[in-house]
PDB file of C-alpha atoms in Angstrom:
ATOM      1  CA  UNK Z 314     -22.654 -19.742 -11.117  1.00 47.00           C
ATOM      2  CA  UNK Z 315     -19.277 -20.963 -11.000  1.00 47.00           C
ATOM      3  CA  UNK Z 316     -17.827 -22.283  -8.181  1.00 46.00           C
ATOM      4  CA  UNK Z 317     -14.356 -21.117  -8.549  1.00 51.00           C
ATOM      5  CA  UNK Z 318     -15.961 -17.336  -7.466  1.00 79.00           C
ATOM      6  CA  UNK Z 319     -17.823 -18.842  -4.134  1.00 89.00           C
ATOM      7  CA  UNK Z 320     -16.248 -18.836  -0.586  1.00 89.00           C
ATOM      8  CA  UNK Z 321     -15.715 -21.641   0.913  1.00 90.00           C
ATOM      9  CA  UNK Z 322     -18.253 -21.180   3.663  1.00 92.00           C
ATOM     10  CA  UNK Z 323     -21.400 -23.142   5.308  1.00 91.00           C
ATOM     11  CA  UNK Z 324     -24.458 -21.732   3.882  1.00 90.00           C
ATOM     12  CA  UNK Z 325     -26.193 -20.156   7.257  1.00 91.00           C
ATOM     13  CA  UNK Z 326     -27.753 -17.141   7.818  1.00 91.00           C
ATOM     14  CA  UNK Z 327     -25.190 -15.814  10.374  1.00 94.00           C
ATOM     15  CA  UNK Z 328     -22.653 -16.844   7.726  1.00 94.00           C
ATOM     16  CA  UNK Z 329     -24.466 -14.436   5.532  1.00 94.00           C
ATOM     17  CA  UNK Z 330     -24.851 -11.871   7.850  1.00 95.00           C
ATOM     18  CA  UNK Z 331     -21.202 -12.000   8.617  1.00 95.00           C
ATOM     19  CA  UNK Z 332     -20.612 -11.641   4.625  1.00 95.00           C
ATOM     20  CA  UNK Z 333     -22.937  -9.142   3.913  1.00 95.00           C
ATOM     21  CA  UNK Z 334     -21.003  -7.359   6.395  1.00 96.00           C
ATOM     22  CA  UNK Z 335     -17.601  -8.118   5.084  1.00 96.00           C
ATOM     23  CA  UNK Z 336     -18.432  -6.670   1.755  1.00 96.00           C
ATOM     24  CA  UNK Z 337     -19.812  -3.131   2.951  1.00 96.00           C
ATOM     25  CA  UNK Z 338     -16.319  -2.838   4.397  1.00 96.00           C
ATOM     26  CA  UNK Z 339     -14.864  -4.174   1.590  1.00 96.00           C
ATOM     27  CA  UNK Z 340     -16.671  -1.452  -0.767  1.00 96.00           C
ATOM     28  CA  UNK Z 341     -15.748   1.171   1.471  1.00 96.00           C
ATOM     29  CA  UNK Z 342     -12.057   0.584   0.996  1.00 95.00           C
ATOM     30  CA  UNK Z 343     -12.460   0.384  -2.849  1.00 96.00           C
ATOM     31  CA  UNK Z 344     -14.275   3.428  -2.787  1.00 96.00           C
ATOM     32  CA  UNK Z 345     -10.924   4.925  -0.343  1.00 95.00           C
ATOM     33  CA  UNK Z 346      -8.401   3.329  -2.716  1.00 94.00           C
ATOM     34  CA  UNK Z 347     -10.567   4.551  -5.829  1.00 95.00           C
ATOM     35  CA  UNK Z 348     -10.128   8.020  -4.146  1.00 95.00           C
ATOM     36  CA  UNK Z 349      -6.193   7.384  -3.571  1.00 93.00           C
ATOM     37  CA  UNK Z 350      -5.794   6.411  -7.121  1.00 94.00           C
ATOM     38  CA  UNK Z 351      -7.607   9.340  -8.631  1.00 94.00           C
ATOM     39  CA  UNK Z 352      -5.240  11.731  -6.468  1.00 93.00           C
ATOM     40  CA  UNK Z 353      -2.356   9.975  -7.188  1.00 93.00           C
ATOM     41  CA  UNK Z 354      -2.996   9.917 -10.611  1.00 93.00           C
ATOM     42  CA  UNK Z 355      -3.205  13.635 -10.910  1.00 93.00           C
ATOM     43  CA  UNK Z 356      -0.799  13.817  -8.963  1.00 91.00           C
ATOM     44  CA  UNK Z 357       1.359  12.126 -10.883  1.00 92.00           C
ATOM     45  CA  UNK Z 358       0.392  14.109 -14.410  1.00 92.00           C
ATOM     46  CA  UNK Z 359       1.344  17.295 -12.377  1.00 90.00           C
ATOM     47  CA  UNK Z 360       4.882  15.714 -11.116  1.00 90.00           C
ATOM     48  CA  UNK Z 361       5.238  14.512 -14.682  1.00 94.00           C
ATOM     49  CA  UNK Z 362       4.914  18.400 -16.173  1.00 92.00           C
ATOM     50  CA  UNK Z 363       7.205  19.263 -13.670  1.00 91.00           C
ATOM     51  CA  UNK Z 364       9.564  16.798 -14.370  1.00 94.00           C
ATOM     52  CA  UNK Z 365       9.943  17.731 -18.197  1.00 94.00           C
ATOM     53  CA  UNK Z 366      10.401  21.258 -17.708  1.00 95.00           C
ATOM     54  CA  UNK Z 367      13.056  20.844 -14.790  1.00 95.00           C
ATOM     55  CA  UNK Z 368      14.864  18.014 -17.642  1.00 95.00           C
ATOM     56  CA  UNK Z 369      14.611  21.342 -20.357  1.00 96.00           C
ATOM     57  CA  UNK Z 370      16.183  23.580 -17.795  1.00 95.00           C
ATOM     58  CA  UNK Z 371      18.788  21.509 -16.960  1.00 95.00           C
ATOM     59  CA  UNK Z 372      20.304  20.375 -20.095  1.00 96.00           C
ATOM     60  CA  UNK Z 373      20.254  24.080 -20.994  1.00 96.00           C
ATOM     61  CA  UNK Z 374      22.188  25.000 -18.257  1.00 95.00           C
ATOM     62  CA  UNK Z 375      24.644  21.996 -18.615  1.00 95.00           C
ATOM     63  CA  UNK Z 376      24.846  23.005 -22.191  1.00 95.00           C
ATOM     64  CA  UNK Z 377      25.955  26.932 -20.819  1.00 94.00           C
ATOM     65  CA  UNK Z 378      28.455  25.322 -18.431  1.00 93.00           C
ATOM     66  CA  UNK Z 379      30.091  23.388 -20.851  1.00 92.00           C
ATOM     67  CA  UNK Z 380      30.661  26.441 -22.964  1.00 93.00           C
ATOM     68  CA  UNK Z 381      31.886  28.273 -20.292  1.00 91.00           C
ATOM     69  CA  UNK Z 382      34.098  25.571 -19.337  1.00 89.00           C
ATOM     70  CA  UNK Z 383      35.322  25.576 -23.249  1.00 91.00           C
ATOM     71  CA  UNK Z 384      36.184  28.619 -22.773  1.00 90.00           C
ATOM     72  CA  UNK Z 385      38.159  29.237 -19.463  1.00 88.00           C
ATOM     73  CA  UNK Z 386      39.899  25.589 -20.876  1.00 86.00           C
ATOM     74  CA  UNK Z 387      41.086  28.044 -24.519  1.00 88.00           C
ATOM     75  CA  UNK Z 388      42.013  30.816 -22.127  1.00 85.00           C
ATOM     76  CA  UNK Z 389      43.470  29.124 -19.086  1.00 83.00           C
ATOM     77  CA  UNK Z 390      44.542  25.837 -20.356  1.00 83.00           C
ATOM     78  CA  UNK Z 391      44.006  22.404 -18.375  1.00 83.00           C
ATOM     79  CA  UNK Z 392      46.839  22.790 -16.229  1.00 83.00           C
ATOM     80  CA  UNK Z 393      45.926  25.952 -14.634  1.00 79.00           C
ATOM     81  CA  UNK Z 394      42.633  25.107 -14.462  1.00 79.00           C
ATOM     82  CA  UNK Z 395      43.031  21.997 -12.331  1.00 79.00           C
ATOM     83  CA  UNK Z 396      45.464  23.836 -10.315  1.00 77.00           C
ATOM     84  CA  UNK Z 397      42.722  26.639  -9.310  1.00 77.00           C
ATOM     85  CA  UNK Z 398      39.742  24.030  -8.769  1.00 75.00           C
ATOM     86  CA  UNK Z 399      42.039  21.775  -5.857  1.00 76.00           C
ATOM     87  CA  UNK Z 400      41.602  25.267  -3.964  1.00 72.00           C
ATOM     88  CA  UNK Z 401      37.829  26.517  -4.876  1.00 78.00           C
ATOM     89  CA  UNK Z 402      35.389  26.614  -1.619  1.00 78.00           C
ATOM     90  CA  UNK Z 403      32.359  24.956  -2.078  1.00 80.00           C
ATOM     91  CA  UNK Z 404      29.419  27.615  -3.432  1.00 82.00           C
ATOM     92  CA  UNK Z 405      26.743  25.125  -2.357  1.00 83.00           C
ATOM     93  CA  UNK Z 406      25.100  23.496   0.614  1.00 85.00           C
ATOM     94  CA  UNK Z 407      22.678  20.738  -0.017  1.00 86.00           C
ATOM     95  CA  UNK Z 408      20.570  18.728   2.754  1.00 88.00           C
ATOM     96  CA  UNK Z 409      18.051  16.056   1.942  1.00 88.00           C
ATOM     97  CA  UNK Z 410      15.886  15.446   4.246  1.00 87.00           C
ATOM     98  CA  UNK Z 411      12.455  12.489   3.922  1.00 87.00           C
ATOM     99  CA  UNK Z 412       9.320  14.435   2.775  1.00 84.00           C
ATOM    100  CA  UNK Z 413       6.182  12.556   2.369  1.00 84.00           C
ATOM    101  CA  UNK Z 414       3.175  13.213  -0.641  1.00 79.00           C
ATOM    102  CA  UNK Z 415       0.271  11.218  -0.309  1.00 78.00           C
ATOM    103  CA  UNK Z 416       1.670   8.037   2.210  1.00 82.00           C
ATOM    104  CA  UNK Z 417       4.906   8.380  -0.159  1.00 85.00           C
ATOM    105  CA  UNK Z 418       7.835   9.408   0.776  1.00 87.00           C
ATOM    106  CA  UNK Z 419      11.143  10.197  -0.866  1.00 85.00           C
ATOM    107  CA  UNK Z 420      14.065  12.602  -0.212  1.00 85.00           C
ATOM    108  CA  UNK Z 421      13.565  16.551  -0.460  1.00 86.00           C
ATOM    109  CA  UNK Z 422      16.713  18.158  -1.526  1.00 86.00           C
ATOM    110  CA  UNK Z 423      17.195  21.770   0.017  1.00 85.00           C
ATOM    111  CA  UNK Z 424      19.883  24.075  -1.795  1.00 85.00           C
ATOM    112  CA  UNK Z 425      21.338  27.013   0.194  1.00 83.00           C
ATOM    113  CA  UNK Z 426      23.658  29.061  -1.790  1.00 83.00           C
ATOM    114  CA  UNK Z 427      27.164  30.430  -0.100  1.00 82.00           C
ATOM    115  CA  UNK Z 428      29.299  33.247  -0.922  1.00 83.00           C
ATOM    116  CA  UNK Z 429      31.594  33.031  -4.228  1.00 78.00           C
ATOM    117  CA  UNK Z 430      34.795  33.560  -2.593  1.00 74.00           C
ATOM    118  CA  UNK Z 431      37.523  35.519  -5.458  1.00 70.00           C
ATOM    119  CA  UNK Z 432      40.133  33.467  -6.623  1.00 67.00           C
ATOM    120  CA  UNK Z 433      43.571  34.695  -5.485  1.00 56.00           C
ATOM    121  CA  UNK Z 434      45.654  32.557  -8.254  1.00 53.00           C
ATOM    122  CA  UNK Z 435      47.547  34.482 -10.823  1.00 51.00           C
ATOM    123  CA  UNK Z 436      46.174  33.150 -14.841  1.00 55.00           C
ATOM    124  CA  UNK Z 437      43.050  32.984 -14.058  1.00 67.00           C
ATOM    125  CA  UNK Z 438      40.183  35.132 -16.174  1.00 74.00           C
ATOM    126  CA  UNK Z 439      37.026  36.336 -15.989  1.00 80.00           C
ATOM    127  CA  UNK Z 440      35.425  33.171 -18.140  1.00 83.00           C
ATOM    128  CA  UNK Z 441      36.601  31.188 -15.455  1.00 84.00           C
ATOM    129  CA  UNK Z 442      33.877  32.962 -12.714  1.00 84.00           C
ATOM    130  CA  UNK Z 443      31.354  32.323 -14.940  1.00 88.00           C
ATOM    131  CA  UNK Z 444      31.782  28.743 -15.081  1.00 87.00           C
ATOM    132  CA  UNK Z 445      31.425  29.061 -11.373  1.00 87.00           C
ATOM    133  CA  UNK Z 446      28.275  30.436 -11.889  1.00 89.00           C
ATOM    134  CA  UNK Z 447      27.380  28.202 -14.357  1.00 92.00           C
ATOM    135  CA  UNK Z 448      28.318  25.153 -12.878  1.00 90.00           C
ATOM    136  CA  UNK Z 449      26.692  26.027  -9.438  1.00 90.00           C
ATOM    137  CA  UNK Z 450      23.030  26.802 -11.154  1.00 91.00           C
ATOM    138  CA  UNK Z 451      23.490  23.393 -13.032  1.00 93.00           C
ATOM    139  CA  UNK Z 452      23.625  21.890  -9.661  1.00 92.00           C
ATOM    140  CA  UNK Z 453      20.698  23.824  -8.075  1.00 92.00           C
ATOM    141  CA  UNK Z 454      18.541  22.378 -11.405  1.00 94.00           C
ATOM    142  CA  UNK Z 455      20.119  18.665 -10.955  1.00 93.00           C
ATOM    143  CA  UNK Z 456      19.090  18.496  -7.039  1.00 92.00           C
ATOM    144  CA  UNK Z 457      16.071  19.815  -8.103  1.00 91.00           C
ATOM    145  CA  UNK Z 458      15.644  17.334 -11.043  1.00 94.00           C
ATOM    146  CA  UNK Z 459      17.300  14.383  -8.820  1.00 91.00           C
ATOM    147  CA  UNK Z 460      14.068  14.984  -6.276  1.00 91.00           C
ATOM    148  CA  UNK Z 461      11.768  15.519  -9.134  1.00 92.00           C
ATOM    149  CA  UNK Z 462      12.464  12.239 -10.567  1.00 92.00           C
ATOM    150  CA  UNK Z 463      12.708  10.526  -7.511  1.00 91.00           C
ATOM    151  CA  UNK Z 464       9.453  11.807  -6.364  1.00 90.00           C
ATOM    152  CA  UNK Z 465       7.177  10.489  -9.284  1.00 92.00           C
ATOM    153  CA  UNK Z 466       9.125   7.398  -9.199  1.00 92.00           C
ATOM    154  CA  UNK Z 467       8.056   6.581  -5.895  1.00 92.00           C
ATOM    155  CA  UNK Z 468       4.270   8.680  -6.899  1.00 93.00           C
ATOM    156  CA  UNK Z 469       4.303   6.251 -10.019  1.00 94.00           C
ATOM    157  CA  UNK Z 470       5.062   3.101  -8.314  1.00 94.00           C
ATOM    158  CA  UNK Z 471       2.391   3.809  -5.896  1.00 93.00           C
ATOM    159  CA  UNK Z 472       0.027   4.316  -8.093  1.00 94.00           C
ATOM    160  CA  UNK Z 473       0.522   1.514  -9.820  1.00 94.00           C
ATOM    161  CA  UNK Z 474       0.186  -0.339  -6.686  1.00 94.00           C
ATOM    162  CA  UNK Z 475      -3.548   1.335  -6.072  1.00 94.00           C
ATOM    163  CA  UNK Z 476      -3.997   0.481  -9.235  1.00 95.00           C
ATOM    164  CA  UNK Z 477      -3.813  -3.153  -8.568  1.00 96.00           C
ATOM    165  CA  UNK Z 478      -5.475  -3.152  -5.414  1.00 95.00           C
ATOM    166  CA  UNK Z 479      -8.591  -1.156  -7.220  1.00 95.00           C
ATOM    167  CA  UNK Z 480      -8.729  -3.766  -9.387  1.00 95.00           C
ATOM    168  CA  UNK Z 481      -8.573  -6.576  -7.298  1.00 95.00           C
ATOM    169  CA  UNK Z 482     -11.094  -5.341  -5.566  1.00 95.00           C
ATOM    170  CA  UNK Z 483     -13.663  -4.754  -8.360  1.00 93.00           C
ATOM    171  CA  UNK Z 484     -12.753  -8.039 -10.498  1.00 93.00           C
ATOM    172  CA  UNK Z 485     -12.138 -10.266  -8.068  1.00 93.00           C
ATOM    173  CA  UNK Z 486     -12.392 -10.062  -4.200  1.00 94.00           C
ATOM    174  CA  UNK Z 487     -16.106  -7.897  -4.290  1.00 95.00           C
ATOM    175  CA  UNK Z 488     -17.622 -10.375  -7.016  1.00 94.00           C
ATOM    176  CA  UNK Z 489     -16.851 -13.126  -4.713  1.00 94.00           C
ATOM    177  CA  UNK Z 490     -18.402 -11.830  -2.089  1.00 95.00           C
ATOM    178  CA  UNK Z 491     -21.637 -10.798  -3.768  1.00 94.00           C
ATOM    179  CA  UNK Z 492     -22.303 -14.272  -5.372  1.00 94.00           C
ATOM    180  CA  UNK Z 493     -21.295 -16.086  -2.638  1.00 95.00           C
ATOM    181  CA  UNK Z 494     -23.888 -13.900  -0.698  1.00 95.00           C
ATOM    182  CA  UNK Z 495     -26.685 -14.593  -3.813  1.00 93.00           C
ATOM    183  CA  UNK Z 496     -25.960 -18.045  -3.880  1.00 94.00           C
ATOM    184  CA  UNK Z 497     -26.254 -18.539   0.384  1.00 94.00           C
ATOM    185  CA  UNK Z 498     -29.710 -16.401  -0.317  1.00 93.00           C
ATOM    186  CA  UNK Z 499     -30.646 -19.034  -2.712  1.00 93.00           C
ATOM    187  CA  UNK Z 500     -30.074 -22.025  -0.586  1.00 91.00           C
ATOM    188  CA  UNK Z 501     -31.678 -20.583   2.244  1.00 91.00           C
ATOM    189  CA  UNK Z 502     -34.955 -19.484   0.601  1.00 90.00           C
ATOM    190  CA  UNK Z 503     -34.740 -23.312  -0.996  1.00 90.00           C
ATOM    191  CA  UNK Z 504     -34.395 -24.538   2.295  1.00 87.00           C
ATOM    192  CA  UNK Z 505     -37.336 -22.132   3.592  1.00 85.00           C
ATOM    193  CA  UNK Z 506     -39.410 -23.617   0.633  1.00 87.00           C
ATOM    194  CA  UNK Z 507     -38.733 -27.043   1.753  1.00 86.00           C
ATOM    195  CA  UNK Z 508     -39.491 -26.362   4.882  1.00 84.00           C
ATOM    196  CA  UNK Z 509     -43.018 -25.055   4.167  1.00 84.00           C
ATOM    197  CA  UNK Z 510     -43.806 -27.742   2.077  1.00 82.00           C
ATOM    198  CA  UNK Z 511     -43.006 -30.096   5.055  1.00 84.00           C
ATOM    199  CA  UNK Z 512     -45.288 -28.150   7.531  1.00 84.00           C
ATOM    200  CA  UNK Z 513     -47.878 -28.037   4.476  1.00 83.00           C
ATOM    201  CA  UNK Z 514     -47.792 -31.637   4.358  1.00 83.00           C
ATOM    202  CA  UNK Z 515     -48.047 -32.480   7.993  1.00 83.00           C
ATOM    203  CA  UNK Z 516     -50.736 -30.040   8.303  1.00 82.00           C
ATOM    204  CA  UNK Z 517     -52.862 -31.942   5.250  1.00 77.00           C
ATOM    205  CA  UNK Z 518     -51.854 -35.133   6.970  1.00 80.00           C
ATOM    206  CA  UNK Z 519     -53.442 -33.483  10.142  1.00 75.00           C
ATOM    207  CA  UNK Z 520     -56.644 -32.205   8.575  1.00 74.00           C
ATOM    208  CA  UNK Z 521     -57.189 -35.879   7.158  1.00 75.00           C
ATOM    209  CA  UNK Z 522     -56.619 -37.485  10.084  1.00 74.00           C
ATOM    210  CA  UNK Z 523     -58.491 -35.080  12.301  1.00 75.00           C
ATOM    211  CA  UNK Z 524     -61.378 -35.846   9.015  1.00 75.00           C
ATOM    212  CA  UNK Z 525     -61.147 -39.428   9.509  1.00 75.00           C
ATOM    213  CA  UNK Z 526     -61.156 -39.732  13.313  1.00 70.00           C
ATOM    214  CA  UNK Z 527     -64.534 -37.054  12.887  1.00 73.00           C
ATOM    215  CA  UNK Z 528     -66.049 -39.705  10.426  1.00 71.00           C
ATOM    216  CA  UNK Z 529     -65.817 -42.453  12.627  1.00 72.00           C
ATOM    217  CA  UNK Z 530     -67.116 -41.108  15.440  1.00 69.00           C
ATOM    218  CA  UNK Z 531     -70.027 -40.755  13.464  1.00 63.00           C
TER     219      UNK Z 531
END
């Protein structure tokens, strides 16, 4: 046994005790982080699912907007169509609030749509309410796709951080604990075994004295 996987501890039996106790609780926190990492890793696979499709929704909506926008630009032209935009009320309210996931947590992102309010500028065209439409379901799927991605970010990391621990635990921390405990075991029994040879000694030492001293009296 190498050393290099002992503790550094006297060999007694309440030192044992004390160890054999240590690594029960130690194996029930594997066993609880083993448990974490399996949830987090489906977890994860889930988010991940998610993820993609929200990433496929979102470039197809950016790809509708920016043929929308194409086409209010052909109709419009640039100049009336940064003219309208300085005056455009917002068509979206967004609040991010912390939301936690297994001991992780990471900003939720809650969309509330609000009324399109009609343009009152004269040039502008029908193409250019559709970009409004557009534009403001591309932002619903980005704020969606912003807390997607943030959320298996912080999912990933942590699992990747169980991961470790698990690990640690199995290769590393447990092992020395168990042959530290086997090897205090073996220097205790060798110690026992001494010891009886010592009182199996002084008992033949007794036995021929008590022999002797029985001879002479004869």
């Amino acid at each position: 046994m190498s050393q290099h996987q002992l503790i550094k501890v006297p060999p007694t039996k309440n030192t044992l005790l004390e160890l054999k106790k240590q690594t029960r609780f130690l194996e029930d926190g594997h066993s609880l982080l083993e448990r974490k990492r399996e949830l987090l890793t489906r977890l994860v696979y889930e988010r991940v699912g998610e993820y993609q499709q929200l990433r496929k929704e979102t470039h197809a909506a950016i790809k509708s907007a920016y043929r929308w926008l194409g086409l209010a630009h052909l109709r419009m032209g640039s100049r009336a169509l940064q003219q309208v935009a300085l005056g455009i009320a917002p068509t979206l309210q967004i609040n991010i609030i912390p939301k936690r996931s297994m001991g992780v947590e990471y900003p939720a992102i809650s969309t509330e749509r609000l009324p399109m309010e009609p343009v009152g500028l004269l040039g502008t065209d029908t193409s250019f309410d559709e970009v409004r439409k557009e534009l403001t379901e591309t932002v619903l799927l980005l704020t969606r796709l912003g807390e997607s991605e943030m959320a298996l970010s912080r999912l990933m990391a942590e699992q990747r951080k169980a991961q470790k621990r698990v690990n640690a635990l199995k290769y590393n921390i447990i092992p020395r604990y168990r042959n530290t405990i086997r090897y205090i075991e073996s220097v205790l029994e060798e110690e026992e075994r001494n010891v009886l040879f010592q009182i199996k000694l002084l008992r033949e030492k007794d036995e021929e004295k008590n022999r002797r001293d029985e001879e002479r009296r004869r």
